JSON list of C-alpha atoms and ligand atoms in Angstrom, two decimals:
[
{"chain": "A", "resi": 15, "resn": "MET", "atom": "CA", "xyz": [74.94, -57.58, -1.59]},
{"chain": "A", "resi": 16, "resn": "TYR", "atom": "CA", "xyz": [76.18, -54.32, -0.14]},
{"chain": "A", "resi": 17, "resn": "LEU", "atom": "CA", "xyz": [79.43, -53.04, 1.25]},
{"chain": "A", "resi": 18, "resn": "VAL", "atom": "CA", "xyz": [79.22, -50.44, 3.99]},
{"chain": "A", "resi": 19, "resn": "ASN", "atom": "CA", "xyz": [82.28, -48.22, 3.99]},
{"chain": "A", "resi": 20, "resn": "VAL", "atom": "CA", "xyz": [82.99, -46.05, 7.02]},
{"chain": "A", "resi": 21, "resn": "ASP", "atom": "CA", "xyz": [85.52, -43.24, 6.88]},
{"chain": "A", "resi": 22, "resn": "ALA", "atom": "CA", "xyz": [86.78, -43.23, 10.46]},
{"chain": "A", "resi": 23, "resn": "ASP", "atom": "CA", "xyz": [88.45, -39.87, 9.95]},
{"chain": "A", "resi": 24, "resn": "LYS", "atom": "CA", "xyz": [85.07, -38.27, 9.22]},
{"chain": "A", "resi": 25, "resn": "CYS", "atom": "CA", "xyz": [82.96, -40.18, 11.77]},
{"chain": "A", "resi": 26, "resn": "GLU", "atom": "CA", "xyz": [82.23, -38.15, 14.90]},
{"chain": "A", "resi": 27, "resn": "GLY", "atom": "CA", "xyz": [80.52, -40.98, 16.76]},
{"chain": "A", "resi": 28, "resn": "CYS", "atom": "CA", "xyz": [77.10, -39.33, 16.97]},
{"chain": "A", "resi": 29, "resn": "GLY", "atom": "CA", "xyz": [75.37, -42.72, 16.75]},
{"chain": "A", "resi": 30, "resn": "LYS", "atom": "CA", "xyz": [72.60, -41.58, 14.40]},
{"chain": "A", "resi": 31, "resn": "CYS", "atom": "CA", "xyz": [73.39, -44.27, 11.84]},
{"chain": "A", "resi": 32, "resn": "VAL", "atom": "CA", "xyz": [73.35, -46.92, 14.58]},
{"chain": "A", "resi": 33, "resn": "GLU", "atom": "CA", "xyz": [69.84, -45.82, 15.59]},
{"chain": "A", "resi": 34, "resn": "VAL", "atom": "CA", "xyz": [68.35, -45.93, 12.10]},
{"chain": "A", "resi": 35, "resn": "CYS", "atom": "CA", "xyz": [69.91, -49.15, 10.76]},
{"chain": "A", "resi": 36, "resn": "PRO", "atom": "CA", "xyz": [67.09, -51.71, 10.45]},
{"chain": "A", "resi": 37, "resn": "ALA", "atom": "CA", "xyz": [69.59, -54.55, 10.16]},
{"chain": "A", "resi": 38, "resn": "LEU", "atom": "CA", "xyz": [71.27, -53.65, 13.49]},
{"chain": "A", "resi": 39, "resn": "ILE", "atom": "CA", "xyz": [74.72, -54.15, 12.03]},
{"chain": "A", "resi": 40, "resn": "LEU", "atom": "CA", "xyz": [76.21, -50.79, 13.05]},
{"chain": "A", "resi": 41, "resn": "VAL", "atom": "CA", "xyz": [77.79, -50.24, 16.48]},
{"chain": "A", "resi": 42, "resn": "LEU", "atom": "CA", "xyz": [79.87, -47.56, 18.12]},
{"chain": "A", "resi": 43, "resn": "ASN", "atom": "CA", "xyz": [83.31, -48.63, 19.24]},
{"chain": "A", "resi": 44, "resn": "ASP", "atom": "CA", "xyz": [85.63, -46.13, 20.89]},
{"chain": "A", "resi": 45, "resn": "GLY", "atom": "CA", "xyz": [83.74, -43.19, 19.38]},
{"chain": "A", "resi": 46, "resn": "LYS", "atom": "CA", "xyz": [83.68, -44.51, 15.82]},
{"chain": "A", "resi": 47, "resn": "VAL", "atom": "CA", "xyz": [81.06, -46.52, 14.03]},
{"chain": "A", "resi": 48, "resn": "GLU", "atom": "CA", "xyz": [81.85, -50.05, 12.90]},
{"chain": "A", "resi": 49, "resn": "VAL", "atom": "CA", "xyz": [80.02, -52.71, 10.94]},
{"chain": "A", "resi": 50, "resn": "THR", "atom": "CA", "xyz": [79.41, -55.76, 13.10]},
{"chain": "A", "resi": 51, "resn": "GLY", "atom": "CA", "xyz": [77.43, -58.98, 12.97]},
{"chain": "A", "resi": 52, "resn": "ASN", "atom": "CA", "xyz": [76.82, -60.27, 9.48]},
{"chain": "A", "resi": 53, "resn": "PRO", "atom": "CA", "xyz": [77.55, -57.61, 6.82]},
{"chain": "A", "resi": 54, "resn": "ASP", "atom": "CA", "xyz": [75.37, -59.65, 4.46]},
{"chain": "A", "resi": 55, "resn": "ASP", "atom": "CA", "xyz": [72.39, -58.50, 6.54]},
{"chain": "A", "resi": 56, "resn": "CYS", "atom": "CA", "xyz": [72.70, -54.99, 5.08]},
{"chain": "A", "resi": 57, "resn": "MET", "atom": "CA", "xyz": [69.51, -54.28, 3.11]},
{"chain": "A", "resi": 58, "resn": "GLY", "atom": "CA", "xyz": [70.97, -51.41, 1.15]},
{"chain": "A", "resi": 59, "resn": "CYS", "atom": "CA", "xyz": [68.37, -48.98, 2.47]},
{"chain": "A", "resi": 60, "resn": "ARG", "atom": "CA", "xyz": [71.01, -46.23, 2.71]},
{"chain": "A", "resi": 61, "resn": "SER", "atom": "CA", "xyz": [69.38, -44.77, 5.84]},
{"chain": "A", "resi": 62, "resn": "CYS", "atom": "CA", "xyz": [72.82, -44.61, 7.44]},
{"chain": "A", "resi": 63, "resn": "GLU", "atom": "CA", "xyz": [74.13, -42.56, 4.53]},
{"chain": "A", "resi": 64, "resn": "ALA", "atom": "CA", "xyz": [71.13, -40.24, 4.64]},
{"chain": "A", "resi": 65, "resn": "VAL", "atom": "CA", "xyz": [71.36, -39.52, 8.36]},
{"chain": "A", "resi": 66, "resn": "CYS", "atom": "CA", "xyz": [75.11, -38.98, 8.54]},
{"chain": "A", "resi": 67, "resn": "GLU", "atom": "CA", "xyz": [75.90, -35.27, 8.55]},
{"chain": "A", "resi": 68, "resn": "GLN", "atom": "CA", "xyz": [79.61, -35.98, 8.13]},
{"chain": "A", "resi": 69, "resn": "ALA", "atom": "CA", "xyz": [79.19, -38.08, 4.97]},
{"chain": "A", "resi": 70, "resn": "ALA", "atom": "CA", "xyz": [81.24, -40.72, 6.76]},
{"chain": "A", "resi": 71, "resn": "ILE", "atom": "CA", "xyz": [79.26, -43.71, 5.43]},
{"chain": "A", "resi": 72, "resn": "VAL", "atom": "CA", "xyz": [79.02, -44.80, 1.84]},
{"chain": "A", "resi": 73, "resn": "VAL", "atom": "CA", "xyz": [76.98, -47.87, 0.89]},
{"chain": "A", "resi": 74, "resn": "GLN", "atom": "CA", "xyz": [78.16, -49.63, -2.22]},
{"chain": "A", "resi": 75, "resn": "GLU", "atom": "CA", "xyz": [76.18, -52.24, -4.14]},
{"chain": "A", "resi": 76, "resn": "LEU", "atom": "CA", "xyz": [78.39, -55.15, -5.14]},
{"chain": "B", "resi": 26, "resn": "LIG", "atom": "S1", "xyz": [76.00, -40.92, 11.57]},
{"chain": "B", "resi": 26, "resn": "LIG", "atom": "FE1", "xyz": [78.03, -40.53, 10.65]},
{"chain": "B", "resi": 26, "resn": "LIG", "atom": "S2", "xyz": [79.17, -39.37, 12.21]},
{"chain": "B", "resi": 26, "resn": "LIG", "atom": "FE2", "xyz": [77.40, -40.33, 13.23]},
{"chain": "B", "resi": 26, "resn": "LIG", "atom": "S3", "xyz": [78.20, -42.29, 14.06]},
{"chain": "B", "resi": 26, "resn": "LIG", "atom": "FE3", "xyz": [77.31, -42.69, 12.01]},
{"chain": "B", "resi": 26, "resn": "LIG", "atom": "S4", "xyz": [79.05, -42.52, 10.59]},
{"chain": "B", "resi": 26, "resn": "LIG", "atom": "FE4", "xyz": [79.67, -41.54, 12.50]},
{"chain": "B", "resi": 27, "resn": "LIG", "atom": "S1", "xyz": [72.25, -49.36, 4.20]},
{"chain": "B", "resi": 27, "resn": "LIG", "atom": "FE1", "xyz": [70.58, -49.65, 5.69]},
{"chain": "B", "resi": 27, "resn": "LIG", "atom": "S2", "xyz": [70.79, -51.78, 6.38]},
{"chain": "B", "resi": 27, "resn": "LIG", "atom": "FE2", "xyz": [72.73, -51.21, 5.40]},
{"chain": "B", "resi": 27, "resn": "LIG", "atom": "S3", "xyz": [74.06, -50.50, 7.09]},
{"chain": "B", "resi": 27, "resn": "LIG", "atom": "FE3", "xyz": [73.01, -48.68, 6.20]},
{"chain": "B", "resi": 27, "resn": "LIG", "atom": "S4", "xyz": [71.16, -48.41, 7.47]},
{"chain": "B", "resi": 27, "resn": "LIG", "atom": "FE4", "xyz": [71.93, -50.49, 7.84]}
]
């Protein structure tokens, strides 16, 4: 199981992480990314981390 942590102060709302997430659990809301749907669907691929130029997402294995 994985925990997806978003630092809203760093997120610039570019949407790149939303586009690459294979689990479709990331959405933009008011210019910031949020985890939606079932967080258990996160596969831990870390694509969101890799694509974020602001280092605003950190995926943690629980
Ligand atoms: S890639 Fe980073 S800056 Fe862009 S929306 Fe996702 S978390 Fe925010
Ligand atoms: S680690 Fe992969 S599946 Fe999980 S939120 Fe990031 S892009 Fe989506």
